[in-house]
Amino acid sequence: MLQIIFNEISAAELSKLPNQVQFSLLEALNIQPDGIDEAALSKRFGVLERHGKKLFRCRAGEYRIYFGVTDGM
């Protein structure tokens, strides 16, 4: 099962936005379980490294979403 978990800061920022904007941001991610590997994500999203961790970035209109992938299962 694929699960997206927001940290406290991200969840608070997302909750400040209108519902329609929240939905469009989540829709922009649209990550399927079979597309979770780094190669597939690197093709769809921009990639950067910060503090030794790989982050992906997604543009959704005037918003930018930065996220990382961890194996928590």
Short mmCIF file of N, CA, C and O in Angstrom, two decimals:
data_model
loop_
_atom_site.label_atom_id
_atom_site.label_comp_id
_atom_site.label_asym_id
_atom_site.label_seq_id
_atom_site.Cartn_x
_atom_site.Cartn_y
_atom_site.Cartn_z
N MET A 1 0.84 -1.18 0.00
CA MET A 1 0.00 0.00 0.00
C MET A 1 0.88 1.24 0.00
O MET A 1 1.87 1.32 0.72
N LEU A 2 0.54 2.20 -0.82
CA LEU A 2 1.24 3.47 -0.90
C LEU A 2 0.59 4.46 0.06
O LEU A 2 -0.64 4.59 0.08
N GLN A 3 1.40 5.12 0.86
CA GLN A 3 0.86 6.07 1.82
C GLN A 3 1.67 7.35 1.75
O GLN A 3 2.91 7.32 1.77
N ILE A 4 0.99 8.47 1.64
CA ILE A 4 1.64 9.78 1.65
C ILE A 4 1.43 10.38 3.04
O ILE A 4 0.29 10.50 3.48
N ILE A 5 2.53 10.72 3.68
CA ILE A 5 2.47 11.27 5.03
C ILE A 5 3.10 12.66 5.01
O ILE A 5 4.23 12.83 4.55
N PHE A 6 2.39 13.64 5.51
CA PHE A 6 2.89 15.00 5.57
C PHE A 6 3.45 15.25 6.97
O PHE A 6 2.85 14.83 7.96
N ASN A 7 4.58 15.95 7.03
CA ASN A 7 5.07 16.33 8.35
C ASN A 7 4.18 17.46 8.89
O ASN A 7 3.32 17.98 8.18
N GLU A 8 4.37 17.83 10.15
CA GLU A 8 3.48 18.81 10.79
C GLU A 8 3.47 20.14 10.06
O GLU A 8 2.41 20.75 9.88
N ILE A 9 4.62 20.60 9.64
CA ILE A 9 4.71 21.89 8.97
C ILE A 9 3.98 21.85 7.63
O ILE A 9 3.18 22.73 7.30
N SER A 10 4.23 20.80 6.85
CA SER A 10 3.59 20.66 5.54
C SER A 10 2.07 20.53 5.68
O SER A 10 1.32 21.14 4.92
N ALA A 11 1.63 19.74 6.63
CA ALA A 11 0.19 19.55 6.84
C ALA A 11 -0.48 20.88 7.24
O ALA A 11 -1.57 21.19 6.75
N ALA A 12 0.19 21.66 8.08
CA ALA A 12 -0.36 22.94 8.50
C ALA A 12 -0.45 23.90 7.32
O ALA A 12 -1.47 24.60 7.14
N GLU A 13 0.59 23.94 6.49
CA GLU A 13 0.58 24.83 5.32
C GLU A 13 -0.49 24.41 4.32
O GLU A 13 -1.21 25.24 3.77
N LEU A 14 -0.61 23.11 4.08
CA LEU A 14 -1.61 22.60 3.15
C LEU A 14 -3.02 22.92 3.64
O LEU A 14 -3.88 23.31 2.86
N SER A 15 -3.25 22.79 4.93
CA SER A 15 -4.59 23.03 5.48
C SER A 15 -5.01 24.50 5.40
O SER A 15 -6.20 24.80 5.47
N LYS A 16 -4.06 25.41 5.24
CA LYS A 16 -4.39 26.84 5.12
C LYS A 16 -4.94 27.18 3.73
O LYS A 16 -5.56 28.21 3.55
N LEU A 17 -4.69 26.31 2.77
CA LEU A 17 -5.11 26.58 1.39
C LEU A 17 -6.57 26.18 1.18
O LEU A 17 -7.08 25.29 1.86
N PRO A 18 -7.24 26.82 0.22
CA PRO A 18 -8.62 26.41 -0.11
C PRO A 18 -8.65 24.95 -0.55
O PRO A 18 -7.68 24.44 -1.12
N ASN A 19 -9.77 24.30 -0.30
CA ASN A 19 -9.90 22.87 -0.61
C ASN A 19 -9.58 22.56 -2.07
O ASN A 19 -8.92 21.56 -2.35
N GLN A 20 -10.06 23.38 -2.99
CA GLN A 20 -9.82 23.10 -4.40
C GLN A 20 -8.33 23.13 -4.72
O GLN A 20 -7.84 22.31 -5.51
N VAL A 21 -7.59 24.04 -4.10
CA VAL A 21 -6.14 24.10 -4.30
C VAL A 21 -5.49 22.86 -3.71
O VAL A 21 -4.59 22.26 -4.32
N GLN A 22 -5.94 22.44 -2.53
CA GLN A 22 -5.39 21.22 -1.91
C GLN A 22 -5.57 20.03 -2.85
O GLN A 22 -4.63 19.26 -3.06
N PHE A 23 -6.76 19.89 -3.41
CA PHE A 23 -7.03 18.76 -4.32
C PHE A 23 -6.15 18.82 -5.56
O PHE A 23 -5.63 17.80 -6.01
N SER A 24 -5.97 20.01 -6.12
CA SER A 24 -5.15 20.10 -7.33
C SER A 24 -3.68 19.82 -7.03
O SER A 24 -2.98 19.22 -7.85
N LEU A 25 -3.20 20.18 -5.84
CA LEU A 25 -1.82 19.86 -5.47
C LEU A 25 -1.63 18.36 -5.32
O LEU A 25 -0.64 17.79 -5.80
N LEU A 26 -2.56 17.70 -4.66
CA LEU A 26 -2.47 16.25 -4.49
C LEU A 26 -2.61 15.53 -5.82
O LEU A 26 -1.94 14.54 -6.08
N GLU A 27 -3.46 16.07 -6.69
CA GLU A 27 -3.64 15.47 -8.01
C GLU A 27 -2.36 15.59 -8.84
O GLU A 27 -2.03 14.70 -9.62
N ALA A 28 -1.63 16.68 -8.67
CA ALA A 28 -0.38 16.88 -9.42
C ALA A 28 0.64 15.81 -9.07
O ALA A 28 1.43 15.40 -9.92
N LEU A 29 0.62 15.34 -7.82
CA LEU A 29 1.54 14.27 -7.44
C LEU A 29 1.18 12.97 -8.14
O LEU A 29 2.00 12.35 -8.78
N ASN A 30 -0.06 12.54 -7.99
CA ASN A 30 -0.59 11.34 -8.66
C ASN A 30 0.46 10.23 -8.78
O ASN A 30 0.78 9.78 -9.87
N ILE A 31 0.99 9.80 -7.67
CA ILE A 31 2.00 8.75 -7.65
C ILE A 31 1.31 7.41 -7.43
O ILE A 31 0.59 7.23 -6.46
N GLN A 32 1.55 6.49 -8.33
CA GLN A 32 0.99 5.15 -8.23
C GLN A 32 2.02 4.22 -7.61
O GLN A 32 3.22 4.47 -7.70
N PRO A 33 1.58 3.15 -6.96
CA PRO A 33 2.53 2.23 -6.31
C PRO A 33 3.64 1.72 -7.23
O PRO A 33 4.78 1.58 -6.80
N ASP A 34 3.33 1.50 -8.50
CA ASP A 34 4.36 0.98 -9.40
C ASP A 34 5.31 2.07 -9.90
O ASP A 34 6.30 1.78 -10.56
N GLY A 35 5.04 3.33 -9.55
CA GLY A 35 5.90 4.42 -9.98
C GLY A 35 6.69 5.04 -8.85
O GLY A 35 7.12 6.18 -8.93
N ILE A 36 6.88 4.29 -7.77
CA ILE A 36 7.52 4.84 -6.58
C ILE A 36 9.04 4.69 -6.59
O ILE A 36 9.72 5.29 -5.79
N ASP A 37 9.60 3.93 -7.53
CA ASP A 37 11.05 3.77 -7.53
C ASP A 37 11.72 5.05 -8.02
O ASP A 37 11.13 5.87 -8.71
N GLU A 38 12.98 5.23 -7.65
CA GLU A 38 13.70 6.46 -7.94
C GLU A 38 13.79 6.77 -9.42
O GLU A 38 13.70 7.92 -9.83
N ALA A 39 13.98 5.75 -10.25
CA ALA A 39 14.09 5.98 -11.69
C ALA A 39 12.81 6.58 -12.25
O ALA A 39 12.84 7.54 -13.02
N ALA A 40 11.67 6.02 -11.87
CA ALA A 40 10.39 6.52 -12.36
C ALA A 40 10.11 7.93 -11.84
O ALA A 40 9.65 8.79 -12.58
N LEU A 41 10.41 8.16 -10.57
CA LEU A 41 10.19 9.49 -10.00
C LEU A 41 11.12 10.52 -10.64
O LEU A 41 10.72 11.66 -10.89
N SER A 42 12.36 10.13 -10.92
CA SER A 42 13.32 11.05 -11.53
C SER A 42 12.90 11.46 -12.93
O SER A 42 13.25 12.55 -13.39
N LYS A 43 12.18 10.59 -13.63
CA LYS A 43 11.69 10.93 -14.96
C LYS A 43 10.54 11.93 -14.91
O LYS A 43 10.40 12.77 -15.79
N ARG A 44 9.70 11.82 -13.88
CA ARG A 44 8.51 12.67 -13.77
C ARG A 44 8.76 13.99 -13.07
O ARG A 44 8.10 14.98 -13.37
N PHE A 45 9.66 13.98 -12.10
CA PHE A 45 9.84 15.15 -11.25
C PHE A 45 11.30 15.62 -11.28
O PHE A 45 12.20 14.85 -11.61
N GLY A 46 11.51 16.86 -10.91
CA GLY A 46 12.87 17.36 -10.77
C GLY A 46 13.51 16.71 -9.56
O GLY A 46 12.82 16.24 -8.64
N VAL A 47 14.84 16.67 -9.53
CA VAL A 47 15.56 16.02 -8.44
C VAL A 47 16.60 16.99 -7.90
O VAL A 47 17.27 17.68 -8.65
N LEU A 48 16.73 17.03 -6.57
CA LEU A 48 17.79 17.79 -5.94
C LEU A 48 18.23 17.07 -4.68
O LEU A 48 17.52 16.22 -4.16
N GLU A 49 19.42 17.39 -4.24
CA GLU A 49 19.92 16.80 -2.99
C GLU A 49 20.11 17.89 -1.97
O GLU A 49 20.64 18.96 -2.27
N ARG A 50 19.65 17.63 -0.77
CA ARG A 50 19.78 18.58 0.32
C ARG A 50 20.15 17.81 1.57
O ARG A 50 19.46 16.89 1.96
N HIS A 51 21.25 18.19 2.19
CA HIS A 51 21.74 17.54 3.41
C HIS A 51 21.90 16.03 3.21
O HIS A 51 21.56 15.23 4.07
N GLY A 52 22.37 15.66 2.03
CA GLY A 52 22.62 14.25 1.74
C GLY A 52 21.38 13.43 1.42
O GLY A 52 21.47 12.22 1.24
N LYS A 53 20.22 14.06 1.33
CA LYS A 53 18.98 13.35 1.01
C LYS A 53 18.47 13.78 -0.35
O LYS A 53 18.56 14.95 -0.72
N LYS A 54 17.95 12.83 -1.11
CA LYS A 54 17.39 13.12 -2.42
C LYS A 54 15.95 13.58 -2.24
O LYS A 54 15.15 12.93 -1.58
N LEU A 55 15.65 14.74 -2.84
CA LEU A 55 14.29 15.28 -2.83
C LEU A 55 13.80 15.41 -4.26
O LEU A 55 14.58 15.65 -5.18
N PHE A 56 12.52 15.27 -4.42
CA PHE A 56 11.88 15.45 -5.72
C PHE A 56 11.03 16.70 -5.64
O PHE A 56 10.53 17.05 -4.58
N ARG A 57 10.88 17.38 -6.77
CA ARG A 57 10.06 18.59 -6.79
C ARG A 57 9.05 18.50 -7.92
O ARG A 57 9.33 18.00 -9.01
N CYS A 58 7.88 18.99 -7.62
CA CYS A 58 6.76 18.94 -8.55
C CYS A 58 6.17 20.34 -8.65
O CYS A 58 5.95 21.00 -7.63
N ARG A 59 5.90 20.79 -9.86
CA ARG A 59 5.25 22.08 -10.07
C ARG A 59 3.77 21.85 -10.26
O ARG A 59 3.35 21.00 -11.04
N ALA A 60 2.96 22.60 -9.53
CA ALA A 60 1.50 22.53 -9.66
C ALA A 60 0.98 23.96 -9.72
O ALA A 60 0.77 24.59 -8.69
N GLY A 61 0.85 24.48 -10.92
CA GLY A 61 0.44 25.88 -11.08
C GLY A 61 1.51 26.78 -10.49
O GLY A 61 2.68 26.68 -10.83
N GLU A 62 1.10 27.64 -9.58
CA GLU A 62 2.06 28.55 -8.96
C GLU A 62 2.71 27.95 -7.71
O GLU A 62 3.48 28.62 -7.03
N TYR A 63 2.41 26.70 -7.41
CA TYR A 63 2.94 26.04 -6.22
C TYR A 63 4.06 25.07 -6.59
O TYR A 63 4.09 24.52 -7.68
N ARG A 64 4.95 24.86 -5.64
CA ARG A 64 6.00 23.87 -5.78
C ARG A 64 5.88 22.90 -4.62
O ARG A 64 5.72 23.32 -3.48
N ILE A 65 5.99 21.63 -4.92
CA ILE A 65 5.90 20.59 -3.89
C ILE A 65 7.25 19.89 -3.86
O ILE A 65 7.74 19.42 -4.88
N TYR A 66 7.85 19.82 -2.69
CA TYR A 66 9.10 19.08 -2.50
C TYR A 66 8.81 17.89 -1.62
O TYR A 66 8.13 18.02 -0.60
N PHE A 67 9.30 16.71 -2.02
CA PHE A 67 9.03 15.53 -1.23
C PHE A 67 10.16 14.53 -1.34
O PHE A 67 10.97 14.56 -2.27
N GLY A 68 10.24 13.67 -0.34
CA GLY A 68 11.21 12.60 -0.32
C GLY A 68 10.47 11.28 -0.18
O GLY A 68 9.30 11.24 0.19
N VAL A 69 11.16 10.20 -0.48
CA VAL A 69 10.57 8.86 -0.38
C VAL A 69 11.34 8.08 0.69
O VAL A 69 12.56 8.05 0.68
N THR A 70 10.59 7.51 1.62
CA THR A 70 11.19 6.66 2.64
C THR A 70 10.47 5.33 2.65
O THR A 70 9.31 5.23 2.28
N ASP A 71 11.16 4.30 3.07
CA ASP A 71 10.55 2.98 3.17
C ASP A 71 10.10 2.78 4.60
O ASP A 71 10.89 2.40 5.45
N GLY A 72 8.84 3.07 4.87
CA GLY A 72 8.32 2.95 6.22
C GLY A 72 7.47 1.73 6.43
O GLY A 72 6.78 1.60 7.43
N MET A 73 7.45 0.82 5.47
CA MET A 73 6.60 -0.37 5.59
C MET A 73 7.38 -1.57 5.96
O MET A 73 8.51 -1.72 5.78
#
